Short mmCIF file of C-alpha atoms and ligand atoms in Angstrom, two decimals:
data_model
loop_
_atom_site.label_atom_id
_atom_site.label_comp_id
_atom_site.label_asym_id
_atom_site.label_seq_id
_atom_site.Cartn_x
_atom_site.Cartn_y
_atom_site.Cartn_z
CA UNK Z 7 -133.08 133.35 -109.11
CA UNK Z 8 -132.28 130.69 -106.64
CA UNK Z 9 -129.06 130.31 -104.27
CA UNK Z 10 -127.97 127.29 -103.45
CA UNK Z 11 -124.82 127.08 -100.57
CA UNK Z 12 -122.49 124.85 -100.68
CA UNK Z 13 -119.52 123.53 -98.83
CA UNK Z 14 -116.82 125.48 -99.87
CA UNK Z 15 -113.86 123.21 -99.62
CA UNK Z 16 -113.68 120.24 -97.33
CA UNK Z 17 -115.05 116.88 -97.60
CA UNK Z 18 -118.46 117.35 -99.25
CA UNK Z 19 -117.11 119.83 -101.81
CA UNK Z 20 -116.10 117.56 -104.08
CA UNK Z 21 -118.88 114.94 -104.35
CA UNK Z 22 -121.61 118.06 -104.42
CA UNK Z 23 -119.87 119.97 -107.31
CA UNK Z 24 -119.87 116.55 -109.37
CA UNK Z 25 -123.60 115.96 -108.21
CA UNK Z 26 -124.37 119.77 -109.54
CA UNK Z 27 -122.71 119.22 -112.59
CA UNK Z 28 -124.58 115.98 -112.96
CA UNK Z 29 -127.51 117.41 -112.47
CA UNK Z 30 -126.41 120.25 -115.45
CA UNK Z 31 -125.42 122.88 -113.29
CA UNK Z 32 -122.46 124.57 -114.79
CA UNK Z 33 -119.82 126.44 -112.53
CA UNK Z 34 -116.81 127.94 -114.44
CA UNK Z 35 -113.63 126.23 -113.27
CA UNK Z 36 -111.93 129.34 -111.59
CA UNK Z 37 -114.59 131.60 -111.57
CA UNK Z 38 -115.39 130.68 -108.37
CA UNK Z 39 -116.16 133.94 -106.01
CA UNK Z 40 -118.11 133.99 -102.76
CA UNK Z 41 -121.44 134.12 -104.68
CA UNK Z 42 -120.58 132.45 -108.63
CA UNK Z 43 -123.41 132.54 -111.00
CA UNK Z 44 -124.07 128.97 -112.48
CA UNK Z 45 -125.23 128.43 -116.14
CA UNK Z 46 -127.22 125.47 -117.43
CA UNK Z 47 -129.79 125.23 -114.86
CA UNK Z 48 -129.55 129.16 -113.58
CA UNK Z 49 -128.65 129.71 -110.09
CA UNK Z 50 -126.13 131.42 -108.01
CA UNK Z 51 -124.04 129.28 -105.97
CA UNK Z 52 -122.96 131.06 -102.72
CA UNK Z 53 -120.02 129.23 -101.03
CA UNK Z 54 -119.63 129.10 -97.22
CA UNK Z 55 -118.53 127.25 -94.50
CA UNK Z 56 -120.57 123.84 -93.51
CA UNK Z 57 -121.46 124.91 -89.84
CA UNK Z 58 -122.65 128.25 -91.86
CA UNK Z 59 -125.02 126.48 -94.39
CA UNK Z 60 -127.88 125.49 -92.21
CA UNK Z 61 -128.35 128.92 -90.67
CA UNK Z 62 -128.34 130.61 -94.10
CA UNK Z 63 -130.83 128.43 -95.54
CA UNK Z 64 -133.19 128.76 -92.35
CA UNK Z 65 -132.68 132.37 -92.27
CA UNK Z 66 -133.56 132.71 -96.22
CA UNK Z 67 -129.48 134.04 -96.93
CA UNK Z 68 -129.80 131.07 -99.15
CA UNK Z 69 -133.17 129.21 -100.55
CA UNK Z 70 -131.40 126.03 -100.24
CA UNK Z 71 -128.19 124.45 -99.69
CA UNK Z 72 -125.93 121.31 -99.73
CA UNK Z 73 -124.54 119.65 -96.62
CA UNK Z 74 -124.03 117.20 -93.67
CA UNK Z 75 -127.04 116.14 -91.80
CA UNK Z 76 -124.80 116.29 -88.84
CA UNK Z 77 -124.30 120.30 -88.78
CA UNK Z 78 -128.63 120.26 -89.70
CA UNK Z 79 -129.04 117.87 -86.46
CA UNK Z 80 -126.64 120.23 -84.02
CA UNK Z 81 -127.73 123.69 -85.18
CA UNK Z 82 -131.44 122.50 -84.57
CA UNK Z 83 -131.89 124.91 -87.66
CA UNK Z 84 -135.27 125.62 -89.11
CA UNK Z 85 -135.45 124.28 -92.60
CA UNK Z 86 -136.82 121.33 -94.46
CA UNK Z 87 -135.20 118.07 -95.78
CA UNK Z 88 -135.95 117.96 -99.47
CA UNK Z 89 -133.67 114.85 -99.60
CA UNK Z 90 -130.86 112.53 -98.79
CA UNK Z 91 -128.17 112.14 -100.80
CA UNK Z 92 -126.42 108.85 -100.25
CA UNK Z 93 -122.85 110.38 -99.86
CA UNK Z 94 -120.76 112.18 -97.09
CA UNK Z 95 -121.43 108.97 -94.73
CA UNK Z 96 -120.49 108.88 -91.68
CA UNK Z 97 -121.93 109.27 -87.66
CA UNK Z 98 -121.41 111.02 -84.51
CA UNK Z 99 -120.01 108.09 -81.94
CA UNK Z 100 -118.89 108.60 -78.03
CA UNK Z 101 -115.67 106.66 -78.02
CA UNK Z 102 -113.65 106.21 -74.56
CA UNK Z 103 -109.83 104.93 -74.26
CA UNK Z 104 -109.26 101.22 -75.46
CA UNK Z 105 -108.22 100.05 -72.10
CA UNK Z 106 -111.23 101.83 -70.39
CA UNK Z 107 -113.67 99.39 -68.48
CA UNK Z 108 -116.68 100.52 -70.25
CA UNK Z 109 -119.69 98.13 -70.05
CA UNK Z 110 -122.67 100.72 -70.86
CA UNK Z 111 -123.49 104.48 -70.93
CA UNK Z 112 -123.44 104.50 -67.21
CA UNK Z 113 -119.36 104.65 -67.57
CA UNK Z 114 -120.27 108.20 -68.72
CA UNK Z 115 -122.09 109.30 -65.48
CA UNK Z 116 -119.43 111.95 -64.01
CA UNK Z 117 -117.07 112.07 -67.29
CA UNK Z 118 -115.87 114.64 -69.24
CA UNK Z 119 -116.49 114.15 -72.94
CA UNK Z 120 -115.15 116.33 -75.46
CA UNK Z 121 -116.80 117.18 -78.85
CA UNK Z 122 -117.48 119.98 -81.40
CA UNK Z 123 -120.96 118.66 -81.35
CA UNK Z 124 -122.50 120.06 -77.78
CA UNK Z 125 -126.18 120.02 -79.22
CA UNK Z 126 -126.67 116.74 -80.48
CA UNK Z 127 -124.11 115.46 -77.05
CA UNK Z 128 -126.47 117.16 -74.99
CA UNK Z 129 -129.93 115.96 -76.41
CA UNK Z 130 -128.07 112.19 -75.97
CA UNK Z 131 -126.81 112.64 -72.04
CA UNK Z 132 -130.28 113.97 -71.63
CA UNK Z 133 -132.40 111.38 -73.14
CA UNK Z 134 -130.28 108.28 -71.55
CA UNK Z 135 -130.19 110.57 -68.06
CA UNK Z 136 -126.73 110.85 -67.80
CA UNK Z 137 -124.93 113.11 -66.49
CA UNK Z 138 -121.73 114.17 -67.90
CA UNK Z 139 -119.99 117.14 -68.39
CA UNK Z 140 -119.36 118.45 -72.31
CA UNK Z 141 -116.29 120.24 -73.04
CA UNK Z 142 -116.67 121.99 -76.21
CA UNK Z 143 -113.90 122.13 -78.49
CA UNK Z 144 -113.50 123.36 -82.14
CA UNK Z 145 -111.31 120.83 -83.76
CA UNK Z 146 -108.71 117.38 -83.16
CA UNK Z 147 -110.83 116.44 -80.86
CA UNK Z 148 -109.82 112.97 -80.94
CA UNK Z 149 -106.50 113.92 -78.56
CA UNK Z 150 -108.52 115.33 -75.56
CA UNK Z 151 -108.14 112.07 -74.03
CA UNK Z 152 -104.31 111.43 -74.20
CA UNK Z 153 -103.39 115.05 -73.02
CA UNK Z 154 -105.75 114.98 -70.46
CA UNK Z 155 -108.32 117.01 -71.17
CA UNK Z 156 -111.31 114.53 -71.40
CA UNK Z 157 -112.23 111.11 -70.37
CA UNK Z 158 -114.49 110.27 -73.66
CA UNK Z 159 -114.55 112.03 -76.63
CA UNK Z 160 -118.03 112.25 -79.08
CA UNK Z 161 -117.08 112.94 -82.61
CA UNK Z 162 -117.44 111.64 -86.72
CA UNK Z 163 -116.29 108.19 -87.02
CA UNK Z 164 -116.42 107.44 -90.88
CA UNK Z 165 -113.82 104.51 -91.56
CA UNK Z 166 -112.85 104.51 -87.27
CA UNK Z 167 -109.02 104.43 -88.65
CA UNK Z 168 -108.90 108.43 -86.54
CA UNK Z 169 -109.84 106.46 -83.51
CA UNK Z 170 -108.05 103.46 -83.54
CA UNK Z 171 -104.88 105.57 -84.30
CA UNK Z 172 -105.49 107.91 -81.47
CA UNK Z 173 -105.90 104.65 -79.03
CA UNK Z 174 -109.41 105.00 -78.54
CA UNK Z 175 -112.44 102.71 -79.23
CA UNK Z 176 -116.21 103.53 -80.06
CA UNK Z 177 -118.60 102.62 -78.05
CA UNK Z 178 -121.91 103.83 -78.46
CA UNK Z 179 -123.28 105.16 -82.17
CA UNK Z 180 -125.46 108.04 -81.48
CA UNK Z 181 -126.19 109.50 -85.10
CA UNK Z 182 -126.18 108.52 -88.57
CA UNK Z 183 -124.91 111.12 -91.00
CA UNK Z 184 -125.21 111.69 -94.36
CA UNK Z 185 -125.23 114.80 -97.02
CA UNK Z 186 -128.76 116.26 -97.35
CA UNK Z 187 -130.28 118.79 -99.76
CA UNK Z 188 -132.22 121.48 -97.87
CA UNK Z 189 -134.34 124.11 -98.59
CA UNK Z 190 -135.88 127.28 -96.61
CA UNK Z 191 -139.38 125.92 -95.23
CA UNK Z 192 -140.75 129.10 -95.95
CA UNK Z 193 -140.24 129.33 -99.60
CA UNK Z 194 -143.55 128.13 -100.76
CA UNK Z 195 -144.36 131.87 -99.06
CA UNK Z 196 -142.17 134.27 -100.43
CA UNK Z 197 -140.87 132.94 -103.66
CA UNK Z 198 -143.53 130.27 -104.71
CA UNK Z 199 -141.67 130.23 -108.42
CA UNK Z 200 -138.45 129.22 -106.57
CA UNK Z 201 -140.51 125.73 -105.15
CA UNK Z 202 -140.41 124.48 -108.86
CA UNK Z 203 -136.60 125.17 -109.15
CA UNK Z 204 -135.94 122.88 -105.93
CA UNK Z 205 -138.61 119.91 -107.59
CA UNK Z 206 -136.50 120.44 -110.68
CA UNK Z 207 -133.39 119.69 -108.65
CA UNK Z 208 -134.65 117.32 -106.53
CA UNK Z 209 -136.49 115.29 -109.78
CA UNK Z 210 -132.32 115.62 -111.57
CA UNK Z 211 -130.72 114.36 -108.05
CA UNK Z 212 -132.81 111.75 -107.76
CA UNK Z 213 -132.42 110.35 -111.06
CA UNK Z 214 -128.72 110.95 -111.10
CA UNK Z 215 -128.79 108.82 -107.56
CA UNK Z 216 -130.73 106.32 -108.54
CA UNK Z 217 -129.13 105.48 -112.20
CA UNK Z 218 -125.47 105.08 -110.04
CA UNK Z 219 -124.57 101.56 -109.01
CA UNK Z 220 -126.92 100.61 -112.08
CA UNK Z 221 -125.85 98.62 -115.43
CA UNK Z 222 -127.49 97.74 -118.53
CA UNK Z 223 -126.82 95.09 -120.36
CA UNK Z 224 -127.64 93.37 -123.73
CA UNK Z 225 -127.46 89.67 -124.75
CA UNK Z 226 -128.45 87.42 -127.24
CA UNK Z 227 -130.71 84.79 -125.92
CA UNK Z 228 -132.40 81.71 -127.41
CA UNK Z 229 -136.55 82.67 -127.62
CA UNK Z 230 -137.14 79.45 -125.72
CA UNK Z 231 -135.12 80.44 -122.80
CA UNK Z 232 -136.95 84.00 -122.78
CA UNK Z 233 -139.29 83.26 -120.11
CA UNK Z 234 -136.42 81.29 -117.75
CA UNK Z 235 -134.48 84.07 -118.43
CA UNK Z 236 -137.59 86.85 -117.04
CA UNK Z 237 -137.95 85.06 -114.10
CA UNK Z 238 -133.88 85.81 -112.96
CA UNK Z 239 -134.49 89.42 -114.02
CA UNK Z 240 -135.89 91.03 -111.01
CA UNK Z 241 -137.08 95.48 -111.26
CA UNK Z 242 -138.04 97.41 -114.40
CA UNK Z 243 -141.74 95.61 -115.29
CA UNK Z 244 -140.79 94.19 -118.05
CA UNK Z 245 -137.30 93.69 -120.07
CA UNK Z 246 -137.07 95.01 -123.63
CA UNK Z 247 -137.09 91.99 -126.20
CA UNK Z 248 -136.04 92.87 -129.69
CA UNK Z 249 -135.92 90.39 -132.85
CA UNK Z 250 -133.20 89.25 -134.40
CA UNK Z 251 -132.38 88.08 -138.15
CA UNK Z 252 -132.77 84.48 -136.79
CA UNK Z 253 -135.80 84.13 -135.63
CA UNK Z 254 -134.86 81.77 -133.09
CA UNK Z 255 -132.90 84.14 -131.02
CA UNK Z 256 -133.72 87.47 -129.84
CA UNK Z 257 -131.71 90.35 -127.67
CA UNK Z 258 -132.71 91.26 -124.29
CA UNK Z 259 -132.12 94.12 -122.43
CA UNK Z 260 -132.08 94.78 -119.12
CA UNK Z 261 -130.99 97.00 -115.84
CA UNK Z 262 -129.03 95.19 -113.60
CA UNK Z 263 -128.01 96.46 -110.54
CA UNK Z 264 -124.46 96.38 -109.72
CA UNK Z 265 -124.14 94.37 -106.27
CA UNK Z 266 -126.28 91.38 -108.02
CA UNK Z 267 -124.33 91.84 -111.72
CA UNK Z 268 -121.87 89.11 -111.81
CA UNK Z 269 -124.48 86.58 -110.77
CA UNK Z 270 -127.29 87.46 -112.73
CA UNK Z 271 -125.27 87.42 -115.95
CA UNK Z 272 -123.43 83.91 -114.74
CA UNK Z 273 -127.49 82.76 -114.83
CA UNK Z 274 -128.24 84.19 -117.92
CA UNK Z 275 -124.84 82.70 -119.40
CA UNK Z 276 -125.66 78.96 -118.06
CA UNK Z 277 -129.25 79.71 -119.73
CA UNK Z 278 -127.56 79.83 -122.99
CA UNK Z 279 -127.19 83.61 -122.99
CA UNK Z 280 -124.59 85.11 -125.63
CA UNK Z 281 -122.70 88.08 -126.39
CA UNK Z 282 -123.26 89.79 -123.31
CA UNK Z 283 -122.57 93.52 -123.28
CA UNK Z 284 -122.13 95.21 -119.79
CA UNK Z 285 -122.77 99.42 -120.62
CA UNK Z 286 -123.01 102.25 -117.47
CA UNK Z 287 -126.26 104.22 -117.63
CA UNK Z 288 -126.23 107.73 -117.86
CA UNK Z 289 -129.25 108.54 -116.18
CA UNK Z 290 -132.06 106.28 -115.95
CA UNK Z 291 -135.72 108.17 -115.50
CA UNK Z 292 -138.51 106.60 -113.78
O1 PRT L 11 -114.32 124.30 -93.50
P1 PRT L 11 -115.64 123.73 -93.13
O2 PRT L 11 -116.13 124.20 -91.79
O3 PRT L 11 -116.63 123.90 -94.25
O4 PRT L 11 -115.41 122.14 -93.06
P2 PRT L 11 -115.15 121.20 -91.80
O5 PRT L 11 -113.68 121.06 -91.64
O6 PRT L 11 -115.97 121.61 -90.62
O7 PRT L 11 -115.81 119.85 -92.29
P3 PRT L 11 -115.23 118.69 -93.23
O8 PRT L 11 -114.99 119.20 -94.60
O9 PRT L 11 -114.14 117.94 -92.54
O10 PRT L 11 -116.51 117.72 -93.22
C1 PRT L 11 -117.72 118.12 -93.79
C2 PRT L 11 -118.77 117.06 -93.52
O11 PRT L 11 -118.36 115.82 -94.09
C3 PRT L 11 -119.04 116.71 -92.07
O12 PRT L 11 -119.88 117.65 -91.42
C4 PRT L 11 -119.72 115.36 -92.22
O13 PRT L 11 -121.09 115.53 -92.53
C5 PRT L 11 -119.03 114.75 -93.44
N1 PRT L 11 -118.04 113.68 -93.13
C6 PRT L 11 -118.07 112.43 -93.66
C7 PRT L 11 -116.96 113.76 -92.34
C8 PRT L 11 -116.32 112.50 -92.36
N2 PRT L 11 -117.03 111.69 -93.20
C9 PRT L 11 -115.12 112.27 -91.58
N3 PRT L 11 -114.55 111.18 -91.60
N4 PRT L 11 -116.44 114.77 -91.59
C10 PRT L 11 -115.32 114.56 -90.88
N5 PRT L 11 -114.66 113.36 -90.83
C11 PRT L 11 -113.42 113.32 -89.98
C12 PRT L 11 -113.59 112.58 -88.65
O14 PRT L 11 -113.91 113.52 -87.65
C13 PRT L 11 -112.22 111.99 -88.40
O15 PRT L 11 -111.48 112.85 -87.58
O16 PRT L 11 -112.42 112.65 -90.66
C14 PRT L 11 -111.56 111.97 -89.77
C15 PRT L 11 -111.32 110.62 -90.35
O17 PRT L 11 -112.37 109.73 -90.09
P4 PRT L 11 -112.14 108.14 -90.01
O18 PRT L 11 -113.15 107.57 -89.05
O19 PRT L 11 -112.38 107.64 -91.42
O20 PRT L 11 -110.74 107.91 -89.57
ZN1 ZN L 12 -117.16 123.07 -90.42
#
């Protein structure tokens, strides 16, 4: 059967339980246990630590596993990227004191920078030849500045409220982060029947990705304004077109994403377009 890790608790816990779930993955509310057996789409679920998850998968612990690109990226570990899953945003930035006089990288040359991140620090220093000394530290790194401990700090910058608070300002972005689903690369090997359970989950997540931010909508349209209307409907080859009791109108149905919604049905209204319903999509499969 496969295991999947996940984060335990922390940020990605949330979003990756409701992805699971999404995806028909059942765990039991409270039945949660290092290792928890999951029903719907059988698995077991073993949670760990993020900076735990990458290892596990590449060391076949688990077959495949949830979480940040970032820990994947600093652990160098040895698995493969099934996918990207559009949340957990955020990236590793070096950010110096505000009132620093910091024009390029070269400020760096002879700095200390803290971070939790040494590996993907080090890889950076290296390919823009500076040279700068790391000092590693496990967490609230954002303070080594003010108490003295570092001049520049390299660490996750999501919203950059962290930084501002703590007085300091980012300066270079070094890596973009986001939550990936992994899987041992060596699967294909030792459990081939294990390879269709990660396409399985990789077919759900993707469908469940791609049907968010999506609408669909219905309207009644006039059948002379069908073809006017087509051309403002962008995507899915064709929309459906279904009759109605007067023949000179007919319903139209569409997927609209949600960034262009408003406008597209303000078109379709000023084409004559009536009744317009607005409905979320479940799960839209291509
Ligand atoms: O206990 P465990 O080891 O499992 O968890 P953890 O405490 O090491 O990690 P956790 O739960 O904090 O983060 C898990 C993952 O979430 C990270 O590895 C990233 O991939 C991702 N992620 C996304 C973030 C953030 N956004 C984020 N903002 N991780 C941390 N932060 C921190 C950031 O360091 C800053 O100090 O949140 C603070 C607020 O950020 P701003 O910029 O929005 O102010
Ligand atoms: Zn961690």
């Amino acid at each position: 059967m496969l295991r999947i890790a996940i984060q335990a608790k922390g940020r990605l816990n949330e979003e990756t339980t409701a992805l699971m779930a999404d995806a028909g993955i059942d765990i039991a509310a409270g039945r949660r246990k290092l290792v928890t057996r999951a029903s719907g789409l059988p698995m077991d679920v073993l949670y760990l630590r993020d900076d735990d998850i990458p290892q596990a998968v590449a060391s076949g612990v688990a077959d495949a596993g949830i979480v940040g690109l970032n820990e994947v990226a600093e652990r160098r570990a040895d698995v493969a990227e099934v996918m990207r899953l559009g949340f957990g945003a955020c990236r590793l930035s070096i950010a110096v004191p505000r009132e620093a006089a910091y024009a390029d990288a070269s400020w760096l040359n002879g700095r200390r920078i803290a971070t939790s991140y040494p590996g993907i620090l080090r890889r950076y220093l290296l390919e823009n030849r500076i040279d700068a000394q790391i000092c590693e530290i496990a967490g609230s790194v954002e303070i080594a500045p003010a108490i003295g401990m570092a001049d520049a700090i390299f660490d996750i910058v999501s919203s950059g409220g962290t930084l501002v608070q703590n007085g300091l300002r980012e300066v270079e972005r070094v890596f973009e982060s986001e939550a990936v689903f992994i899987a041992n690369p060596r699967l294909g090997e030792v459990a081939p029947a294990k390879l269709a359970d990660i396409e399985t989950l990789r077919f759900r997540f993707r469908t469940i990705i791609e049907s968010r931010g999506v609408k669909y909508v219905l309207m009644n349209l006039p059948r002379t304004r069908l073809e006017a209307a087509c051309s403002i409907i962008p995507g899915m080859r064709s929309p459906t077109v279904l009759p109605l009791a007067d023949e000179a109108w007919c319903s139209l149905h569409v997927v609209l994403r949600e960034a262009e919604l408003w406008e597209k049905v303000e078109q379709l209204k000023a084409l004559g377009a009536e009744g317009i319903l607005v409905l979320d999509l479940e799960n839209m499969i291509k």
